[in-house]
CSV table of C-alpha atoms in Angstrom, one decimal:
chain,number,residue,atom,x,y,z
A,1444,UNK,CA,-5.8,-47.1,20.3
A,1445,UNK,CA,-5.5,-44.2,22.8
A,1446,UNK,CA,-8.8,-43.4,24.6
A,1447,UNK,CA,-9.8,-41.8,27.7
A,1448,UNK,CA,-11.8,-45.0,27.8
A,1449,UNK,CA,-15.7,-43.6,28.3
A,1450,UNK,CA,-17.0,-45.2,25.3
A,1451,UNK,CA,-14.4,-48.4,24.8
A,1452,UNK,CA,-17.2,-51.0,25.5
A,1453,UNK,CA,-19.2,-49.7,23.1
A,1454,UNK,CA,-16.4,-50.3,20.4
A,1455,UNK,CA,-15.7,-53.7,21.7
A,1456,UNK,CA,-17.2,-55.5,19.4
A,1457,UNK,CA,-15.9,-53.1,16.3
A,1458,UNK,CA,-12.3,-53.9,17.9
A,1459,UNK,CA,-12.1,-57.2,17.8
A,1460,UNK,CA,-12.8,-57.1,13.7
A,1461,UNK,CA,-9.4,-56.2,13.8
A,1462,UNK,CA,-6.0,-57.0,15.4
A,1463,UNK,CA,-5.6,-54.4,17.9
A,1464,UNK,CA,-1.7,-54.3,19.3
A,1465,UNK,CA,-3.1,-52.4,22.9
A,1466,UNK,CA,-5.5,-50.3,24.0
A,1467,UNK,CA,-4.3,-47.3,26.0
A,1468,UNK,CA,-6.8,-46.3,28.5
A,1469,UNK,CA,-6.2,-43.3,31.6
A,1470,UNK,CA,-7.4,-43.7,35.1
A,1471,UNK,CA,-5.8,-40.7,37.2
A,1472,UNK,CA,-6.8,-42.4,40.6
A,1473,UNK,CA,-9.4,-44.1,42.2
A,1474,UNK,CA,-13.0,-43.1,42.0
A,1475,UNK,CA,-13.1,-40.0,43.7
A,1476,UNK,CA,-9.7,-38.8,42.3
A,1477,UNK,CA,-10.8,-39.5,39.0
A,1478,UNK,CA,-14.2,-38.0,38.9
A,1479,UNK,CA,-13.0,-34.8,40.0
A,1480,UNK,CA,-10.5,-34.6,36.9
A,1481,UNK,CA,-12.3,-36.7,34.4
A,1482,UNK,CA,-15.8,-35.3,34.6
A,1483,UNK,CA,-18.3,-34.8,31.8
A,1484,UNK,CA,-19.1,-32.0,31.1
A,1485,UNK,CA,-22.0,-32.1,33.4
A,1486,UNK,CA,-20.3,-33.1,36.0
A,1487,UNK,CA,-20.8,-36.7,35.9
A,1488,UNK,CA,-18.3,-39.4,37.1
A,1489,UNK,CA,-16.4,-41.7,34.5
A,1490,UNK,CA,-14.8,-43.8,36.5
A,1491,UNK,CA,-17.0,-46.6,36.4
A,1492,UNK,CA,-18.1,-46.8,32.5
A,1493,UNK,CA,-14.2,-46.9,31.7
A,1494,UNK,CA,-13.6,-49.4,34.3
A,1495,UNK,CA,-16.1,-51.7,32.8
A,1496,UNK,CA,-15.1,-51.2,29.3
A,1497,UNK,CA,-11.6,-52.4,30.9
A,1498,UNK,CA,-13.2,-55.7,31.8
A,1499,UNK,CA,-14.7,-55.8,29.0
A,1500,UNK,CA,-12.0,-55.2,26.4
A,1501,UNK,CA,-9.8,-57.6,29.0
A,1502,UNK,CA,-12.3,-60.4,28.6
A,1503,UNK,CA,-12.1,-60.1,24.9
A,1504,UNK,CA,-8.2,-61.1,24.8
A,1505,UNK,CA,-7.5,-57.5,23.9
A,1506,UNK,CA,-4.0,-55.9,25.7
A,1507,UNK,CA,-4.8,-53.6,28.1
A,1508,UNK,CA,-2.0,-50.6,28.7
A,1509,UNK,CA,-4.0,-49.0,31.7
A,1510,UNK,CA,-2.5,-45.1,32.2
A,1511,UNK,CA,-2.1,-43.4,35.3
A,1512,UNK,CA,-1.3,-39.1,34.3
A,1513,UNK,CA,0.7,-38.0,37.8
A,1514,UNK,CA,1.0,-34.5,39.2
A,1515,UNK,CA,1.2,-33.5,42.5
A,1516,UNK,CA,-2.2,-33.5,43.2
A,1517,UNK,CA,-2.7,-37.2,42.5
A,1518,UNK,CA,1.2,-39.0,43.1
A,1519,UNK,CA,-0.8,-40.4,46.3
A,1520,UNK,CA,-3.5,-42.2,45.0
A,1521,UNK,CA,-0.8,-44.9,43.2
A,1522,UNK,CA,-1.0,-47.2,45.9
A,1523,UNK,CA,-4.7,-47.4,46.0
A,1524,UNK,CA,-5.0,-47.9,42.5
A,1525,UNK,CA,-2.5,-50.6,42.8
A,1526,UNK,CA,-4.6,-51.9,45.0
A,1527,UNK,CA,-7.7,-51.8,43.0
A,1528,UNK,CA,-5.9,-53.3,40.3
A,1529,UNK,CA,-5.2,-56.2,42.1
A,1530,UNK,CA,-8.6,-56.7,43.5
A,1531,UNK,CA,-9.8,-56.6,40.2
A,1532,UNK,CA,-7.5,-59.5,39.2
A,1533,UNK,CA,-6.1,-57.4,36.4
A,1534,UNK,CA,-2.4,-57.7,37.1
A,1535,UNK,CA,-2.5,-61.2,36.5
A,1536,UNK,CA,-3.3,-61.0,33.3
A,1537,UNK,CA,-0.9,-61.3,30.6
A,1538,UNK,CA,-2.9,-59.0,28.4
A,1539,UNK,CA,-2.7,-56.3,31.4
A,1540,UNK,CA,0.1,-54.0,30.9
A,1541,UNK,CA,0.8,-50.4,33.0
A,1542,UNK,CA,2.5,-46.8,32.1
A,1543,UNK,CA,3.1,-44.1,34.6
A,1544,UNK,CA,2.7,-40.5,32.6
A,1545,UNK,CA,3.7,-37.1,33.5
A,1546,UNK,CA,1.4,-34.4,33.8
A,1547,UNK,CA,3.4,-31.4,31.5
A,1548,UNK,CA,2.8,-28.7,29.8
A,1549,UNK,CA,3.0,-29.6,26.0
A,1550,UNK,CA,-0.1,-27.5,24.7
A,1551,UNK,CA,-0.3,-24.1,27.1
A,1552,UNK,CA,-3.8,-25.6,28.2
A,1553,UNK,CA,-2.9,-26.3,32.4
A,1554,UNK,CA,-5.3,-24.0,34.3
A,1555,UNK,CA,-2.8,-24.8,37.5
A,1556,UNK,CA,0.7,-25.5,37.2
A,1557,UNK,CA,1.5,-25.2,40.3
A,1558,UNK,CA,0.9,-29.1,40.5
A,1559,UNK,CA,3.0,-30.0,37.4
A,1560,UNK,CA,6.2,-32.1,38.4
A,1561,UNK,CA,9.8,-31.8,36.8
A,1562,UNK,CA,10.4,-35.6,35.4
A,1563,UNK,CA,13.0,-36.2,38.6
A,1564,UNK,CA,10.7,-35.3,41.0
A,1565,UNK,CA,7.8,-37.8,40.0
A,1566,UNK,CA,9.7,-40.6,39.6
A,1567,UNK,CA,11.7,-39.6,43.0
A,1568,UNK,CA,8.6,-39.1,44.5
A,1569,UNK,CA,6.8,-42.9,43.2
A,1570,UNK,CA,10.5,-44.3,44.4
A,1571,UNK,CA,9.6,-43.0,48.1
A,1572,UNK,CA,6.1,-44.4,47.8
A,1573,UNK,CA,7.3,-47.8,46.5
A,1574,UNK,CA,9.4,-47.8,49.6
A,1575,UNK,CA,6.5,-47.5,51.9
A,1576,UNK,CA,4.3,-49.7,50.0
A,1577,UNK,CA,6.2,-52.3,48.0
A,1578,UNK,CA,2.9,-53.7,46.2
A,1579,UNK,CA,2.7,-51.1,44.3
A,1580,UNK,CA,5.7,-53.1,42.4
A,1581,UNK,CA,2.8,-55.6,41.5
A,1582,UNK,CA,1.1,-53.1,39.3
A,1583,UNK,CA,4.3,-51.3,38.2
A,1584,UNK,CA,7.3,-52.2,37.8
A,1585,UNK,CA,9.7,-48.6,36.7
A,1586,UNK,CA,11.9,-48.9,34.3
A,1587,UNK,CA,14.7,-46.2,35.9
A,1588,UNK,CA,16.4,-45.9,32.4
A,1589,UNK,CA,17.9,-49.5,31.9
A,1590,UNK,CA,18.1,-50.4,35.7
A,1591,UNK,CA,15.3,-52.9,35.4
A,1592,UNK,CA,15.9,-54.3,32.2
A,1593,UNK,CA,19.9,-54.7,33.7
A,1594,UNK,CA,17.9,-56.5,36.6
A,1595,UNK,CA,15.7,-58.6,35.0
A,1596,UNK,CA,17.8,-60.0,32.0
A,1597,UNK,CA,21.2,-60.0,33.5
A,1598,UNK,CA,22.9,-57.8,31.0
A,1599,UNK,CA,22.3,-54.5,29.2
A,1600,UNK,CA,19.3,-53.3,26.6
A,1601,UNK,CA,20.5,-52.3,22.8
A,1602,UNK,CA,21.8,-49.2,22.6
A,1603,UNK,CA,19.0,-46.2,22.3
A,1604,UNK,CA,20.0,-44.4,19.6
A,1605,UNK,CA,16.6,-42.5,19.2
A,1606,UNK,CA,13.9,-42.7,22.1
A,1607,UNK,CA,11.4,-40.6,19.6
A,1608,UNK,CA,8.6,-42.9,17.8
A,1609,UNK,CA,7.1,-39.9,15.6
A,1610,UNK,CA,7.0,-40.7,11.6
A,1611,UNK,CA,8.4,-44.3,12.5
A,1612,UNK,CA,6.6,-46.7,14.9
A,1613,UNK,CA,4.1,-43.8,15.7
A,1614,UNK,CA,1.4,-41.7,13.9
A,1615,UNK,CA,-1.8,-39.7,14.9
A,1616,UNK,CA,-4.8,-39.2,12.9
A,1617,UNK,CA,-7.5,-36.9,14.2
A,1618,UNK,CA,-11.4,-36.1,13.5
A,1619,UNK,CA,-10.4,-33.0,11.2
A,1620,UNK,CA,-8.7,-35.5,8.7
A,1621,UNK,CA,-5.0,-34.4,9.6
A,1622,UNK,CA,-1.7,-36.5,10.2
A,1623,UNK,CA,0.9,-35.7,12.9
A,1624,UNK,CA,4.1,-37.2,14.0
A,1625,UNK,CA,2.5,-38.8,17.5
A,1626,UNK,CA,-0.1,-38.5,20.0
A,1627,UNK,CA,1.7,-35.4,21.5
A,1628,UNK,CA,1.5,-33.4,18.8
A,1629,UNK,CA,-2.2,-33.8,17.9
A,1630,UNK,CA,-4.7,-30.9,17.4
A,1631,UNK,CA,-1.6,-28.5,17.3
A,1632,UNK,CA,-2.6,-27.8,13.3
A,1633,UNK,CA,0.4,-26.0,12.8
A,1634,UNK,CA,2.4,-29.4,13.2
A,1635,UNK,CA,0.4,-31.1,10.9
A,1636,UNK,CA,2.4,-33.2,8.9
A,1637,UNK,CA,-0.1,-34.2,6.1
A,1638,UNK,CA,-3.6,-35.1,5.7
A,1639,UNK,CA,-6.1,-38.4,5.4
A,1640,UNK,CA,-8.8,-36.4,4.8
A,1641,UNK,CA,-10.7,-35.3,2.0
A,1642,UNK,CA,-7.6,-35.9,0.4
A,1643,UNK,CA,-4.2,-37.2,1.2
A,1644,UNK,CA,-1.3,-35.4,1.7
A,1645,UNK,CA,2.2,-35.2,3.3
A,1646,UNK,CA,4.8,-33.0,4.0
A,1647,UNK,CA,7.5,-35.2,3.0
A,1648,UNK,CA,10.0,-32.8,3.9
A,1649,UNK,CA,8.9,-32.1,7.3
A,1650,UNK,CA,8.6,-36.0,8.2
A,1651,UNK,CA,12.2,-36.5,6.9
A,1652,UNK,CA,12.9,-34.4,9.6
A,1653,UNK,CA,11.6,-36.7,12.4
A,1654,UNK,CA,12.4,-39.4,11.0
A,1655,UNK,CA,16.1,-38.7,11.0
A,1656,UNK,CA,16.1,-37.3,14.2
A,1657,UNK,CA,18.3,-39.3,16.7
A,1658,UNK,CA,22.0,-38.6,18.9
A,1659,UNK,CA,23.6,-39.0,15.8
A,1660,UNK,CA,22.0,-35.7,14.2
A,1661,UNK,CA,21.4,-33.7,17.3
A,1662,UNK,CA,24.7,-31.7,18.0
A,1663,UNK,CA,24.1,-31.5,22.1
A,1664,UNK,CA,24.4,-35.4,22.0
A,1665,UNK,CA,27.5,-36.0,20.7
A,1666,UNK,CA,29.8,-35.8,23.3
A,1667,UNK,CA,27.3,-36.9,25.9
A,1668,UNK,CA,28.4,-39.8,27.6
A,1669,UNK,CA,24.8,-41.1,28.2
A,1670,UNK,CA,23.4,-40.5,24.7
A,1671,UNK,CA,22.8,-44.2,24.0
A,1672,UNK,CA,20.9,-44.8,27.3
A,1673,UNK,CA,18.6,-41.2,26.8
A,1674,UNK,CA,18.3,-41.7,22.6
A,1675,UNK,CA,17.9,-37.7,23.1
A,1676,UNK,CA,14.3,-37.2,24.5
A,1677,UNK,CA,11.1,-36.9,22.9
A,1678,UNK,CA,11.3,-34.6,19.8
A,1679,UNK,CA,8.2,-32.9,20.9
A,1680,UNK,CA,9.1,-31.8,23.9
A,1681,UNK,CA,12.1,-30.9,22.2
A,1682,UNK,CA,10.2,-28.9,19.6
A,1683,UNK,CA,8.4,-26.8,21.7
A,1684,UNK,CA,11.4,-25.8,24.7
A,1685,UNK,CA,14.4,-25.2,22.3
A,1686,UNK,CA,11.8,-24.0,18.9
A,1687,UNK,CA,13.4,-26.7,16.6
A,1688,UNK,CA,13.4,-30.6,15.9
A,1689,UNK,CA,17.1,-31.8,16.6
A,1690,UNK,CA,17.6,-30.4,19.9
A,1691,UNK,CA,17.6,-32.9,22.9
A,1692,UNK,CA,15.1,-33.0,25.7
A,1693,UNK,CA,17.5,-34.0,28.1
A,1694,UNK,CA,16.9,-37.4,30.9
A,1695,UNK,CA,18.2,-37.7,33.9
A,1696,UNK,CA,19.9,-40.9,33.0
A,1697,UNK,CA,21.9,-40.5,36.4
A,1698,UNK,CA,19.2,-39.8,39.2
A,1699,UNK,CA,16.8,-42.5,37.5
A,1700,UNK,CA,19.8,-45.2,37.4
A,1701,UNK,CA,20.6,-44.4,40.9
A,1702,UNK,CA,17.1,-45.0,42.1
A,1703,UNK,CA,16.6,-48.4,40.1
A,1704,UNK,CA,19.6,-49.6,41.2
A,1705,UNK,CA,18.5,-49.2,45.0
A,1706,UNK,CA,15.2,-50.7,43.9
A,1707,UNK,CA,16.1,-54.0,42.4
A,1708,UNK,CA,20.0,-54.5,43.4
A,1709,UNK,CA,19.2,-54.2,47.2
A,1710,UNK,CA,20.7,-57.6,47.7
């Protein structure tokens, strides 16, 4: 389930009719923070109705995948939230996971981009701030490519042959009744890729597509040396900067390696 989070309590008890495998909810910050980018559309704060319907999905057993969106004008808040995450006793939990997203234009809907980050720069930027306040590492823990899986397990992940979920392990349904590929392509109708409702439908030929999209069928990977540690970007992202499906959206396997392996190799 992916939810800003303002009416979760409300479907607790729905949810637990079912098995749910998480629940993603976004808090960009601590109260203040938050309000003043999560608003209704009064003007009312959120922050407080979707942290209670994070206790209250968390004392129901259900996993917990708590997102923080980061741009510039927010990046600064992570150690307070931290913080506030502890308090709350939420990082003990074994049900409590965490995700650090990137603010990015996918849908041509930012009012401001001047405080969009380049994926480098935010994770360069929550590496400096991990450095000044190291219990930030008790809320998150980044993965910097495979540096923390190297750290942690002593030897290397699988190979990434494809780092895109859409048409496999992922699909959105929205309130119109259409399909898409993932969560970043809802509500863009032209990338529909079938229908639930009235009727259903699906563009078999288009989810071929992604679902055969990986470094094996994407030209620009094939003589890249760090294919298998990128598995060639998200196809979205892909989509929309180069106009078709196998293109790459390129990682910066190096920078991100470089800065896990100062992280968790210090010694």
């Amino acid at each position: 389930v992916v939810t800003n989070g303002y009416y979760l309590e409300e479907y607790i008890e729905p949810l637990k009719q079912t098995e749910i495998k998480e629940i993603q909810v976004t808090l960009d910050g601590t109260e203040s923070m938050h309000n003043n980018r999560r608003h209704l559309r009064s003007g009312t704060g959120t922050f407080k109705k979707i942290v209670n319907g994070i206790d209250k999905a968390l004392d129901a057993g259900m996993p917990v995948n708590l997102r923080m969106v980061i741009d510039k004008e927010n990046i600064s808040e992570l150690p307070q939230i931290a913080r506030f995450a502890k308090a709350k006793g939420w990082t003990t939990l074994p049900q409590f996971k965490t995700q650090l997203g990137r603010n990015y234009e996918l849908h041509y809907c930012q009012d401001d981009r001047q405080h969009l980050m380049t994926r480098i720069e935010m994770w360069e930027a929550v590496n400096e701030l991990i450095d000044q306040y190291p219990e930030i590492l008790d809320f998150h823990k980044p993965a910097f490519s495979v540096s923390r899986f190297l750290f942690e397990n002593g030897e290397l992940p699988a190979p990434l042959f494809d780092s895109c979920t859409g048409c496999k392990t992922e699909w959105a349904f929205d309130f119109t009744g259409r399909i898409y590929a993932c969560t970043a392509t809802a509500g863009k109708t032209d990338e529909s890729i079938g229908t639930f409702y009235p009727s259903v439908s699906l563009n078999y030929k288009v989810i071929s597509a992604w679902q055969n999209r990986d470094v094996l069928s994407i030209p620009e990977c094939s003589d890249c040396n760090l294919q298998l540690a990128c598995g060639g970007g998200c196809a979205s992202v892909a989509l929309n900067k180069n106009g078709y499906l196998n293109s790459p959206d390129c990682r910066p396997v190096n920078e991100l390696l470089e800065m896990g392996m100062g992280l968790y190799f210090k010694d």
